[in-house]
Amino acid sequence: MEATVANAVMTHAPTQPTTVDYATLSPAAQDTFDRLMEQADITASATEYEALMTAAIAITGIGRPRYNEIFKCACPCTCPVIFDADDPDAHVIEESGGYNLGRLQCPTCADQHPTPAEQ
Ligand SMILES: [Zn+2]
Ligand SMILES: [Zn+2]
């Protein structure tokens, strides 16, 4: 049995949600979230991008995303879900060019509102 330190830390599973409804955030939090995401989209600095994402994650209270990245659903149904950008069930509508934001559908929309892949 080899227990790693990382695993030990993970055993204290938080009850934080893996998705958050944007509409349930306070107006101030929504505003801050929007600005953080806008900046994350235009920054050319990976360090700054990380910091912006970390702040956005803290504001939403979303549970530990896999790679410290969250997106708001880009589904045409105007879905308000904010989710882990690296969720394997999320659907990529548009790949990001470089290391800024692409457009993703949340897992629920990927299932219920499939968007044809761009050819
Ligand atoms: Zn969605
Ligand atoms: Zn949708």
PDB file of C-alpha atoms in Angstrom, residues 28-106:
ATOM      1  CA  ALA A  28     -21.570  41.915  -7.292  1.00  0.00           C
ATOM      2  CA  ALA A  29     -20.175  38.413  -7.668  1.00  0.00           C
ATOM      3  CA  GLN A  30     -21.604  38.145 -11.199  1.00  0.00           C
ATOM      4  CA  ASP A  31     -19.979  41.421 -12.105  1.00  0.00           C
ATOM      5  CA  THR A  32     -16.614  40.389 -10.716  1.00  0.00           C
ATOM      6  CA  PHE A  33     -16.873  36.974 -12.365  1.00  0.00           C
ATOM      7  CA  ASP A  34     -17.599  38.592 -15.755  1.00  0.00           C
ATOM      8  CA  ARG A  35     -14.610  40.883 -15.457  1.00  0.00           C
ATOM      9  CA  LEU A  36     -12.299  38.067 -14.397  1.00  0.00           C
ATOM     10  CA  MET A  37     -13.386  35.938 -17.354  1.00  0.00           C
ATOM     11  CA  GLU A  38     -12.977  38.852 -19.757  1.00  0.00           C
ATOM     12  CA  GLN A  39      -9.471  39.458 -18.512  1.00  0.00           C
ATOM     13  CA  ALA A  40      -8.665  35.751 -18.643  1.00  0.00           C
ATOM     14  CA  ASP A  41      -9.785  35.786 -22.275  1.00  0.00           C
ATOM     15  CA  ILE A  42      -7.435  38.580 -23.309  1.00  0.00           C
ATOM     16  CA  THR A  43      -4.408  38.105 -21.096  1.00  0.00           C
ATOM     17  CA  ALA A  44      -1.198  36.950 -22.738  1.00  0.00           C
ATOM     18  CA  SER A  45       0.279  35.851 -19.433  1.00  0.00           C
ATOM     19  CA  ALA A  46      -0.192  32.272 -18.267  1.00  0.00           C
ATOM     20  CA  THR A  47       0.546  33.371 -14.703  1.00  0.00           C
ATOM     21  CA  GLU A  48      -2.114  36.049 -14.847  1.00  0.00           C
ATOM     22  CA  TYR A  49      -4.554  33.606 -16.434  1.00  0.00           C
ATOM     23  CA  GLU A  50      -4.008  31.228 -13.519  1.00  0.00           C
ATOM     24  CA  ALA A  51      -4.556  34.002 -11.004  1.00  0.00           C
ATOM     25  CA  LEU A  52      -7.750  35.170 -12.732  1.00  0.00           C
ATOM     26  CA  MET A  53      -9.112  31.629 -12.857  1.00  0.00           C
ATOM     27  CA  THR A  54      -8.250  31.060  -9.207  1.00  0.00           C
ATOM     28  CA  ALA A  55     -10.146  34.220  -8.272  1.00  0.00           C
ATOM     29  CA  ALA A  56     -13.142  33.230 -10.425  1.00  0.00           C
ATOM     30  CA  ILE A  57     -13.211  29.786  -8.831  1.00  0.00           C
ATOM     31  CA  ALA A  58     -13.117  31.334  -5.357  1.00  0.00           C
ATOM     32  CA  ILE A  59     -16.032  33.648  -6.183  1.00  0.00           C
ATOM     33  CA  THR A  60     -18.266  30.909  -7.519  1.00  0.00           C
ATOM     34  CA  GLY A  61     -17.427  28.463  -4.713  1.00  0.00           C
ATOM     35  CA  ILE A  62     -17.170  25.720  -7.291  1.00  0.00           C
ATOM     36  CA  GLY A  63     -15.533  22.475  -6.156  1.00  0.00           C
ATOM     37  CA  ARG A  64     -11.939  21.828  -7.191  1.00  0.00           C
ATOM     38  CA  PRO A  65     -11.741  21.918 -10.996  1.00  0.00           C
ATOM     39  CA  ARG A  66      -9.230  19.461 -12.452  1.00  0.00           C
ATOM     40  CA  TYR A  67      -6.878  22.016 -13.998  1.00  0.00           C
ATOM     41  CA  ASN A  68      -7.866  25.203 -12.209  1.00  0.00           C
ATOM     42  CA  GLU A  69     -10.097  26.299 -15.083  1.00  0.00           C
ATOM     43  CA  ILE A  70     -13.800  27.030 -15.148  1.00  0.00           C
ATOM     44  CA  PHE A  71     -16.059  28.239 -17.938  1.00  0.00           C
ATOM     45  CA  LYS A  72     -19.565  29.554 -18.165  1.00  0.00           C
ATOM     46  CA  CYS A  73     -21.648  27.443 -20.527  1.00  0.00           C
ATOM     47  CA  ALA A  74     -21.629  28.827 -24.084  1.00  0.00           C
ATOM     48  CA  CYS A  75     -24.725  26.934 -25.186  1.00  0.00           C
ATOM     49  CA  PRO A  76     -27.159  28.967 -27.350  1.00  0.00           C
ATOM     50  CA  CYS A  77     -29.888  28.186 -24.776  1.00  0.00           C
ATOM     51  CA  THR A  78     -28.307  30.877 -22.543  1.00  0.00           C
ATOM     52  CA  CYS A  79     -27.628  28.278 -19.894  1.00  0.00           C
ATOM     53  CA  PRO A  80     -26.243  29.913 -16.724  1.00  0.00           C
ATOM     54  CA  VAL A  81     -24.106  26.998 -15.575  1.00  0.00           C
ATOM     55  CA  ILE A  82     -20.496  27.548 -14.579  1.00  0.00           C
ATOM     56  CA  PHE A  83     -18.510  24.328 -14.607  1.00  0.00           C
ATOM     57  CA  ASP A  84     -15.099  22.645 -14.602  1.00  0.00           C
ATOM     58  CA  ALA A  85     -13.595  23.433 -18.011  1.00  0.00           C
ATOM     59  CA  ASP A  86     -11.876  20.057 -18.021  1.00  0.00           C
ATOM     60  CA  ASP A  87     -14.935  17.982 -17.257  1.00  0.00           C
ATOM     61  CA  PRO A  88     -14.750  15.044 -19.694  1.00  0.00           C
ATOM     62  CA  ASP A  89     -18.489  15.405 -20.355  1.00  0.00           C
ATOM     63  CA  ALA A  90     -18.252  19.045 -21.429  1.00  0.00           C
ATOM     64  CA  HIS A  91     -18.546  19.667 -25.153  1.00  0.00           C
ATOM     65  CA  VAL A  92     -16.148  21.945 -26.993  1.00  0.00           C
ATOM     66  CA  ILE A  93     -18.018  24.221 -29.415  1.00  0.00           C
ATOM     67  CA  GLU A  94     -14.976  26.178 -30.353  1.00  0.00           C
ATOM     68  CA  GLU A  95     -11.368  25.416 -29.472  1.00  0.00           C
ATOM     69  CA  SER A  96      -9.480  28.295 -27.968  1.00  0.00           C
ATOM     70  CA  GLY A  97      -6.883  29.758 -30.271  1.00  0.00           C
ATOM     71  CA  GLY A  98      -3.748  29.651 -28.153  1.00  0.00           C
ATOM     72  CA  TYR A  99      -4.224  29.494 -24.418  1.00  0.00           C
ATOM     73  CA  ASN A 100      -7.210  31.753 -23.913  1.00  0.00           C
ATOM     74  CA  LEU A 101     -10.847  30.827 -23.619  1.00  0.00           C
ATOM     75  CA  GLY A 102     -12.620  28.566 -26.037  1.00  0.00           C
ATOM     76  CA  ARG A 103     -16.378  28.002 -25.966  1.00  0.00           C
ATOM     77  CA  LEU A 104     -17.721  25.012 -24.130  1.00  0.00           C
ATOM     78  CA  GLN A 105     -21.101  23.570 -23.323  1.00  0.00           C
ATOM     79  CA  CYS A 106     -21.680  22.250 -19.824  1.00  0.00           C
TER      80      CYS A 106
END
